[in-house]
Amino acid sequence: MERRTRILLIEDEPKVAEAVRTGLGAQDFDVTTAVTGEEGLVRLTAEPFELLVLDVMLPGQDGIEVLRGLRQKGDKLPVLILTARDALEDRVLGLDSGADDYLVKPFAIPELAARVRALLRRGSMESPPHLACGDLHVDVPARRARRGDCELSLTVREFELLVYLLRHQGTVVTRGMLARDVWQQTRRATPLDNVIDVQVARLRRKVDDPFATQLIHTVRGMGFVLREGEA
C-alpha cells in the first residue's frame, strides 16, 4: 500500500473532524484525528506527520498552548489553525504563536486542501539549497548535480525528481506523492504511474548505473526511497 502524506487533525467537534478526514482523504492525504491537545501531542511524539491542522478551542490544553509548546521545542511542523474564532486579534495571536496559516470556520474543503498543499510546497521550498546523499551532491539554485567528480546531465523533470527524492531521503516516496508534488497532478482519469516509473528508471540510469553504490531503490508495492545502502 502506498504511503500518503500524513496529516494530524486535532479537533473535538466530531462532524468537523469527519468532514476534514473525508475531504482531505479524498485528496490523497492520510488524516489521523485527535480530540484533545494532550492526545495530539502524544501522537506527534510517537508518529511522523507532515502537517498539523489544529483547532483552538479544545478541552484541556487549547490549540494555542499546543502550538506554543511545539515551537518552544523547535518543532517546525507546518501548522494550519482551523477555528471558529474570526476576530482580528485571534488571527494575530494564532500567527504570532507560530501558526503557518489560519482558516476560519465555516470553510470549504477545496480551500482547506489548497492551503494544505501550499504549506507543503512552502516546506519543500524552504529546504536547504545544497542537498547530498553519500557522494551525490545537488546545488538546487544552480540546478547542478554531480556524483563524486562526475557531473550529471539531467532533464528538467529528472532534476526535479532527484531534488524531491533527496528532500525526502530515507523516507519512502509514493507515486501519489510524486504525481501531486512533482507533476502537480491531483486528479487524472489515467494514473501517472507508468510515466513516473519511466522517469525514475531514466534517472536511476544516470545517478546509479555508472557507480558502485545504488542510491535510488524501489520499495515493492510502495514507491521509491533514496538512501545509501539497501532499501
PDB file of C-alpha atoms in Angstrom:
ATOM      1  CA  MET A   1       0.000   0.000   0.000  1.00  0.00           C
ATOM      2  CA  GLU A   2       1.387   3.397  -0.962  1.00  0.00           C
ATOM      3  CA  ARG A   3       2.323   5.862   1.771  1.00  0.00           C
ATOM      4  CA  ARG A   4       0.335   9.109   1.617  1.00  0.00           C
ATOM      5  CA  THR A   5       1.192  12.470   3.167  1.00  0.00           C
ATOM      6  CA  ARG A   6       0.253  12.199   6.823  1.00  0.00           C
ATOM      7  CA  ILE A   7      -1.747  14.974   8.482  1.00  0.00           C
ATOM      8  CA  LEU A   8      -2.720  15.153  12.127  1.00  0.00           C
ATOM      9  CA  LEU A   9      -6.029  16.878  12.851  1.00  0.00           C
ATOM     10  CA  ILE A  10      -6.667  17.960  16.449  1.00  0.00           C
ATOM     11  CA  GLU A  11     -10.382  18.716  16.560  1.00  0.00           C
ATOM     12  CA  ASP A  12     -13.018  17.963  19.206  1.00  0.00           C
ATOM     13  CA  GLU A  13     -16.105  18.525  17.052  1.00  0.00           C
ATOM     14  CA  PRO A  14     -16.961  15.091  15.554  1.00  0.00           C
ATOM     15  CA  LYS A  15     -18.795  16.442  12.493  1.00  0.00           C
ATOM     16  CA  VAL A  16     -15.965  18.802  11.598  1.00  0.00           C
ATOM     17  CA  ALA A  17     -13.355  16.104  12.178  1.00  0.00           C
ATOM     18  CA  GLU A  18     -15.205  13.648   9.959  1.00  0.00           C
ATOM     19  CA  ALA A  19     -15.708  16.239   7.220  1.00  0.00           C
ATOM     20  CA  VAL A  20     -11.989  17.097   7.205  1.00  0.00           C
ATOM     21  CA  ARG A  21     -10.899  13.480   7.372  1.00  0.00           C
ATOM     22  CA  THR A  22     -13.162  12.505   4.495  1.00  0.00           C
ATOM     23  CA  GLY A  23     -12.479  15.603   2.407  1.00  0.00           C
ATOM     24  CA  LEU A  24      -8.686  15.509   2.681  1.00  0.00           C
ATOM     25  CA  GLY A  25      -8.720  11.740   2.403  1.00  0.00           C
ATOM     26  CA  ALA A  26     -10.371  12.137  -0.996  1.00  0.00           C
ATOM     27  CA  GLN A  27      -7.427  14.387  -1.936  1.00  0.00           C
ATOM     28  CA  ASP A  28      -4.986  11.542  -1.217  1.00  0.00           C
ATOM     29  CA  PHE A  29      -3.997  12.683   2.282  1.00  0.00           C
ATOM     30  CA  ASP A  30      -3.835  10.322   5.235  1.00  0.00           C
ATOM     31  CA  VAL A  31      -5.609  12.102   8.099  1.00  0.00           C
ATOM     32  CA  THR A  32      -5.297  10.984  11.721  1.00  0.00           C
ATOM     33  CA  THR A  33      -7.539  12.644  14.291  1.00  0.00           C
ATOM     34  CA  ALA A  34      -7.095  13.518  17.958  1.00  0.00           C
ATOM     35  CA  VAL A  35      -9.823  15.096  20.088  1.00  0.00           C
ATOM     36  CA  THR A  36      -7.704  16.845  22.725  1.00  0.00           C
ATOM     37  CA  GLY A  37      -4.450  18.747  22.765  1.00  0.00           C
ATOM     38  CA  GLU A  38      -2.918  16.179  25.051  1.00  0.00           C
ATOM     39  CA  GLU A  39      -3.818  13.288  22.727  1.00  0.00           C
ATOM     40  CA  GLY A  40      -2.469  15.252  19.789  1.00  0.00           C
ATOM     41  CA  LEU A  41       0.880  15.854  21.489  1.00  0.00           C
ATOM     42  CA  VAL A  42       1.199  12.158  22.289  1.00  0.00           C
ATOM     43  CA  ARG A  43       0.604  11.273  18.644  1.00  0.00           C
ATOM     44  CA  LEU A  44       3.070  13.909  17.446  1.00  0.00           C
ATOM     45  CA  THR A  45       5.697  12.404  19.710  1.00  0.00           C
ATOM     46  CA  ALA A  46       5.049   8.827  18.635  1.00  0.00           C
ATOM     47  CA  GLU A  47       4.292   9.137  14.898  1.00  0.00           C
ATOM     48  CA  PRO A  48       5.650  11.105  11.914  1.00  0.00           C
ATOM     49  CA  PHE A  49       3.364  13.729  10.350  1.00  0.00           C
ATOM     50  CA  GLU A  50       3.955  16.228   7.550  1.00  0.00           C
ATOM     51  CA  LEU A  51       1.376  18.801   8.715  1.00  0.00           C
ATOM     52  CA  LEU A  52      -0.889  19.641  11.659  1.00  0.00           C
ATOM     53  CA  VAL A  53      -4.430  21.038  11.354  1.00  0.00           C
ATOM     54  CA  LEU A  54      -5.256  22.477  14.757  1.00  0.00           C
ATOM     55  CA  ASP A  55      -8.462  23.690  16.365  1.00  0.00           C
ATOM     56  CA  VAL A  56      -8.072  26.382  19.031  1.00  0.00           C
ATOM     57  CA  MET A  57     -10.993  25.758  21.381  1.00  0.00           C
ATOM     58  CA  LEU A  58     -10.156  22.313  22.731  1.00  0.00           C
ATOM     59  CA  PRO A  59     -10.954  20.676  26.068  1.00  0.00           C
ATOM     60  CA  GLY A  60      -7.973  20.814  28.432  1.00  0.00           C
ATOM     61  CA  GLN A  61      -4.896  22.185  26.712  1.00  0.00           C
ATOM     62  CA  ASP A  62      -6.110  24.554  23.984  1.00  0.00           C
ATOM     63  CA  GLY A  63      -4.718  24.874  20.484  1.00  0.00           C
ATOM     64  CA  ILE A  64      -2.592  27.937  21.199  1.00  0.00           C
ATOM     65  CA  GLU A  65      -0.893  26.131  24.100  1.00  0.00           C
ATOM     66  CA  VAL A  66      -0.242  23.108  21.886  1.00  0.00           C
ATOM     67  CA  LEU A  67       1.222  25.334  19.183  1.00  0.00           C
ATOM     68  CA  ARG A  68       3.444  27.294  21.540  1.00  0.00           C
ATOM     69  CA  GLY A  69       4.704  24.066  23.090  1.00  0.00           C
ATOM     70  CA  LEU A  70       5.708  22.749  19.667  1.00  0.00           C
ATOM     71  CA  ARG A  71       7.522  25.924  18.673  1.00  0.00           C
ATOM     72  CA  GLN A  72       9.320  26.186  22.015  1.00  0.00           C
ATOM     73  CA  LYS A  73      10.740  22.721  21.348  1.00  0.00           C
ATOM     74  CA  GLY A  74      11.952  23.903  17.951  1.00  0.00           C
ATOM     75  CA  ASP A  75       9.405  21.786  16.054  1.00  0.00           C
ATOM     76  CA  LYS A  76       8.974  23.250  12.554  1.00  0.00           C
ATOM     77  CA  LEU A  77       6.000  21.104  11.552  1.00  0.00           C
ATOM     78  CA  PRO A  78       3.675  23.215   9.348  1.00  0.00           C
ATOM     79  CA  VAL A  79       0.577  24.161  11.351  1.00  0.00           C
ATOM     80  CA  LEU A  80      -2.755  25.377   9.985  1.00  0.00           C
ATOM     81  CA  ILE A  81      -5.187  26.703  12.576  1.00  0.00           C
ATOM     82  CA  LEU A  82      -8.820  25.837  11.850  1.00  0.00           C
ATOM     83  CA  THR A  83     -11.146  27.663  14.210  1.00  0.00           C
ATOM     84  CA  ALA A  84     -14.430  29.493  14.665  1.00  0.00           C
ATOM     85  CA  ARG A  85     -12.568  32.421  16.216  1.00  0.00           C
ATOM     86  CA  ASP A  86     -12.588  35.026  13.472  1.00  0.00           C
ATOM     87  CA  ALA A  87     -11.638  38.238  15.293  1.00  0.00           C
ATOM     88  CA  LEU A  88      -8.551  40.073  14.097  1.00  0.00           C
ATOM     89  CA  GLU A  89      -6.853  39.665  17.469  1.00  0.00           C
ATOM     90  CA  ASP A  90      -7.439  35.889  17.349  1.00  0.00           C
ATOM     91  CA  ARG A  91      -5.806  35.632  13.917  1.00  0.00           C
ATOM     92  CA  VAL A  92      -2.858  37.713  15.086  1.00  0.00           C
ATOM     93  CA  LEU A  93      -2.493  35.583  18.218  1.00  0.00           C
ATOM     94  CA  GLY A  94      -2.525  32.363  16.222  1.00  0.00           C
ATOM     95  CA  LEU A  95       0.029  33.503  13.665  1.00  0.00           C
ATOM     96  CA  ASP A  96       2.251  35.131  16.282  1.00  0.00           C
ATOM     97  CA  SER A  97       2.180  31.896  18.280  1.00  0.00           C
ATOM     98  CA  GLY A  98       3.747  30.057  15.369  1.00  0.00           C
ATOM     99  CA  ALA A  99       0.925  29.030  13.021  1.00  0.00           C
ATOM    100  CA  ASP A 100       1.743  28.996   9.302  1.00  0.00           C
ATOM    101  CA  ASP A 101      -1.834  29.625   8.182  1.00  0.00           C
ATOM    102  CA  TYR A 102      -5.237  30.424   9.671  1.00  0.00           C
ATOM    103  CA  LEU A 103      -8.631  29.372   8.304  1.00  0.00           C
ATOM    104  CA  VAL A 104     -11.949  30.337   9.858  1.00  0.00           C
ATOM    105  CA  LYS A 105     -14.981  28.037  10.184  1.00  0.00           C
ATOM    106  CA  PRO A 106     -17.209  27.520   8.294  1.00  0.00           C
ATOM    107  CA  PHE A 107     -14.862  26.654   5.481  1.00  0.00           C
ATOM    108  CA  ALA A 108     -14.881  24.808   2.182  1.00  0.00           C
ATOM    109  CA  ILE A 109     -12.895  21.584   1.856  1.00  0.00           C
ATOM    110  CA  PRO A 110     -11.377  22.629  -1.511  1.00  0.00           C
ATOM    111  CA  GLU A 111      -9.942  25.776   0.132  1.00  0.00           C
ATOM    112  CA  LEU A 112      -8.599  23.790   3.080  1.00  0.00           C
ATOM    113  CA  ALA A 113      -6.999  21.279   0.702  1.00  0.00           C
ATOM    114  CA  ALA A 114      -5.450  24.094  -1.348  1.00  0.00           C
ATOM    115  CA  ARG A 115      -3.977  25.696   1.775  1.00  0.00           C
ATOM    116  CA  VAL A 116      -2.577  22.326   2.890  1.00  0.00           C
ATOM    117  CA  ARG A 117      -0.913  21.827  -0.491  1.00  0.00           C
ATOM    118  CA  ALA A 118       0.505  25.364  -0.366  1.00  0.00           C
ATOM    119  CA  LEU A 119       2.021  24.776   3.079  1.00  0.00           C
ATOM    120  CA  LEU A 120       3.560  21.501   1.961  1.00  0.00           C
ATOM    121  CA  ARG A 121       5.053  23.193  -1.116  1.00  0.00           C
ATOM    122  CA  ARG A 122       6.404  26.007   1.043  1.00  0.00           C
ATOM    123  CA  GLY A 123       8.071  23.477   3.295  1.00  0.00           C
ATOM    124  CA  SER A 124       9.801  21.930   0.295  1.00  0.00           C
ATOM    125  CA  MET A 125      10.968  25.319  -0.991  1.00  0.00           C
ATOM    126  CA  GLU A 126      12.474  26.162   2.390  1.00  0.00           C
ATOM    127  CA  SER A 127      14.714  23.119   2.295  1.00  0.00           C
ATOM    128  CA  PRO A 128      18.482  23.714   2.138  1.00  0.00           C
ATOM    129  CA  PRO A 129      19.751  24.788  -1.308  1.00  0.00           C
ATOM    130  CA  HIS A 130      22.526  22.193  -1.217  1.00  0.00           C
ATOM    131  CA  LEU A 131      21.430  18.581  -0.860  1.00  0.00           C
ATOM    132  CA  ALA A 132      23.586  15.493  -0.537  1.00  0.00           C
ATOM    133  CA  CYS A 133      23.457  11.754  -0.019  1.00  0.00           C
ATOM    134  CA  GLY A 134      26.803   9.952   0.042  1.00  0.00           C
ATOM    135  CA  ASP A 135      28.814  11.184  -2.925  1.00  0.00           C
ATOM    136  CA  LEU A 136      25.710  12.607  -4.644  1.00  0.00           C
ATOM    137  CA  HIS A 137      25.542  16.414  -4.379  1.00  0.00           C
ATOM    138  CA  VAL A 138      22.915  18.787  -5.771  1.00  0.00           C
ATOM    139  CA  ASP A 139      23.116  22.572  -5.945  1.00  0.00           C
ATOM    140  CA  VAL A 140      19.434  23.456  -6.242  1.00  0.00           C
ATOM    141  CA  PRO A 141      19.699  27.176  -7.182  1.00  0.00           C
ATOM    142  CA  ALA A 142      22.358  26.419  -9.806  1.00  0.00           C
ATOM    143  CA  ARG A 143      20.414  23.321 -10.952  1.00  0.00           C
ATOM    144  CA  ARG A 144      23.601  21.235 -10.962  1.00  0.00           C
ATOM    145  CA  ALA A 145      24.029  17.648  -9.823  1.00  0.00           C
ATOM    146  CA  ARG A 146      27.166  15.586  -9.515  1.00  0.00           C
ATOM    147  CA  ARG A 147      28.135  12.204  -8.192  1.00  0.00           C
ATOM    148  CA  GLY A 148      31.709  12.151  -6.956  1.00  0.00           C
ATOM    149  CA  ASP A 149      33.647  14.088  -9.600  1.00  0.00           C
ATOM    150  CA  CYS A 150      31.139  13.287 -12.349  1.00  0.00           C
ATOM    151  CA  GLU A 151      28.696  15.986 -13.439  1.00  0.00           C
ATOM    152  CA  LEU A 152      25.220  14.556 -14.129  1.00  0.00           C
ATOM    153  CA  SER A 153      23.323  15.720 -17.196  1.00  0.00           C
ATOM    154  CA  LEU A 154      19.652  15.728 -16.192  1.00  0.00           C
ATOM    155  CA  THR A 155      16.494  16.933 -17.884  1.00  0.00           C
ATOM    156  CA  VAL A 156      14.305  19.430 -16.038  1.00  0.00           C
ATOM    157  CA  ARG A 157      11.931  16.688 -14.878  1.00  0.00           C
ATOM    158  CA  GLU A 158      14.764  14.385 -13.833  1.00  0.00           C
ATOM    159  CA  PHE A 159      16.320  17.187 -11.796  1.00  0.00           C
ATOM    160  CA  GLU A 160      13.002  17.986 -10.055  1.00  0.00           C
ATOM    161  CA  LEU A 161      12.518  14.304  -9.320  1.00  0.00           C
ATOM    162  CA  LEU A 162      16.018  13.945  -7.889  1.00  0.00           C
ATOM    163  CA  VAL A 163      15.601  17.016  -5.664  1.00  0.00           C
ATOM    164  CA  TYR A 164      12.302  15.665  -4.353  1.00  0.00           C
ATOM    165  CA  LEU A 165      13.854  12.285  -3.556  1.00  0.00           C
ATOM    166  CA  LEU A 166      16.786  13.981  -1.822  1.00  0.00           C
ATOM    167  CA  ARG A 167      14.492  16.175   0.268  1.00  0.00           C
ATOM    168  CA  HIS A 168      12.706  13.023   1.401  1.00  0.00           C
ATOM    169  CA  GLN A 169      15.801  10.820   1.598  1.00  0.00           C
ATOM    170  CA  GLY A 170      15.401   7.854   3.881  1.00  0.00           C
ATOM    171  CA  THR A 171      11.611   8.052   3.505  1.00  0.00           C
ATOM    172  CA  VAL A 172       9.511   6.060   1.072  1.00  0.00           C
ATOM    173  CA  VAL A 173       8.067   8.361  -1.602  1.00  0.00           C
ATOM    174  CA  THR A 174       4.903   7.047  -3.223  1.00  0.00           C
ATOM    175  CA  ARG A 175       3.832   7.522  -6.813  1.00  0.00           C
ATOM    176  CA  GLY A 176       0.881   9.522  -5.473  1.00  0.00           C
ATOM    177  CA  MET A 177       3.243  11.959  -3.752  1.00  0.00           C
ATOM    178  CA  LEU A 178       5.298  12.333  -6.927  1.00  0.00           C
ATOM    179  CA  ALA A 179       2.179  12.879  -9.043  1.00  0.00           C
ATOM    180  CA  ARG A 180       0.958  15.563  -6.667  1.00  0.00           C
ATOM    181  CA  ASP A 181       4.194  17.368  -5.783  1.00  0.00           C
ATOM    182  CA  VAL A 182       6.460  16.909  -8.838  1.00  0.00           C
ATOM    183  CA  TRP A 183       3.943  16.564 -11.667  1.00  0.00           C
ATOM    184  CA  GLN A 184       1.431  18.866  -9.893  1.00  0.00           C
ATOM    185  CA  GLN A 185      -1.398  16.483 -10.764  1.00  0.00           C
ATOM    186  CA  THR A 186      -4.012  15.662  -8.137  1.00  0.00           C
ATOM    187  CA  ARG A 187      -6.816  14.344 -10.305  1.00  0.00           C
ATOM    188  CA  ARG A 188      -6.363  12.418 -13.525  1.00  0.00           C
ATOM    189  CA  ALA A 189      -8.546   9.911 -15.299  1.00  0.00           C
ATOM    190  CA  THR A 190      -5.391   7.918 -16.074  1.00  0.00           C
ATOM    191  CA  PRO A 191      -2.826   7.469 -13.262  1.00  0.00           C
ATOM    192  CA  LEU A 192       0.694   8.699 -13.893  1.00  0.00           C
ATOM    193  CA  ASP A 193       2.256   5.519 -12.516  1.00  0.00           C
ATOM    194  CA  ASN A 194       3.745   4.364 -15.816  1.00  0.00           C
ATOM    195  CA  VAL A 195       5.100   7.849 -16.588  1.00  0.00           C
ATOM    196  CA  ILE A 196       6.649   8.069 -13.133  1.00  0.00           C
ATOM    197  CA  ASP A 197       8.208   4.609 -13.405  1.00  0.00           C
ATOM    198  CA  VAL A 198       9.800   5.521 -16.738  1.00  0.00           C
ATOM    199  CA  GLN A 199      11.215   8.788 -15.354  1.00  0.00           C
ATOM    200  CA  VAL A 200      12.599   7.075 -12.259  1.00  0.00           C
ATOM    201  CA  ALA A 201      14.221   4.401 -14.440  1.00  0.00           C
ATOM    202  CA  ARG A 202      15.866   7.088 -16.593  1.00  0.00           C
ATOM    203  CA  LEU A 203      17.057   8.964 -13.520  1.00  0.00           C
ATOM    204  CA  ARG A 204      18.418   5.780 -11.983  1.00  0.00           C
ATOM    205  CA  ARG A 205      20.449   5.018 -15.112  1.00  0.00           C
ATOM    206  CA  LYS A 206      22.193   8.391 -14.759  1.00  0.00           C
ATOM    207  CA  VAL A 207      22.532   8.526 -10.977  1.00  0.00           C
ATOM    208  CA  ASP A 208      23.259   4.885 -10.160  1.00  0.00           C
ATOM    209  CA  ASP A 209      24.231   2.720 -13.129  1.00  0.00           C
ATOM    210  CA  PRO A 210      27.770   4.096 -13.627  1.00  0.00           C
ATOM    211  CA  PHE A 211      28.576   3.819  -9.917  1.00  0.00           C
ATOM    212  CA  ALA A 212      29.234   1.008  -7.474  1.00  0.00           C
ATOM    213  CA  THR A 213      26.727   2.096  -4.850  1.00  0.00           C
ATOM    214  CA  GLN A 214      22.990   2.276  -5.599  1.00  0.00           C
ATOM    215  CA  LEU A 215      21.133   5.220  -4.073  1.00  0.00           C
ATOM    216  CA  ILE A 216      17.650   5.063  -5.650  1.00  0.00           C
ATOM    217  CA  HIS A 217      15.745   1.963  -4.528  1.00  0.00           C
ATOM    218  CA  THR A 218      12.320   0.632  -5.440  1.00  0.00           C
ATOM    219  CA  VAL A 219      10.202  -0.434  -2.480  1.00  0.00           C
ATOM    220  CA  ARG A 220       7.850  -3.060  -3.855  1.00  0.00           C
ATOM    221  CA  GLY A 221       4.199  -2.109  -3.550  1.00  0.00           C
ATOM    222  CA  MET A 222       5.019   1.275  -2.031  1.00  0.00           C
ATOM    223  CA  GLY A 223       7.233   3.531  -4.161  1.00  0.00           C
ATOM    224  CA  PHE A 224      10.841   4.687  -4.049  1.00  0.00           C
ATOM    225  CA  VAL A 225      13.421   5.684  -1.496  1.00  0.00           C
ATOM    226  CA  LEU A 226      16.780   7.421  -1.874  1.00  0.00           C
ATOM    227  CA  ARG A 227      19.324   6.317   0.653  1.00  0.00           C
ATOM    228  CA  GLU A 228      22.770   4.813   0.973  1.00  0.00           C
ATOM    229  CA  GLY A 229      22.620   1.063   1.434  1.00  0.00           C
ATOM    230  CA  GLU A 230      19.755  -1.320   0.802  1.00  0.00           C
ATOM    231  CA  ALA A 231      16.102  -0.186   0.751  1.00  0.00           C
TER     232      ALA A 231
END
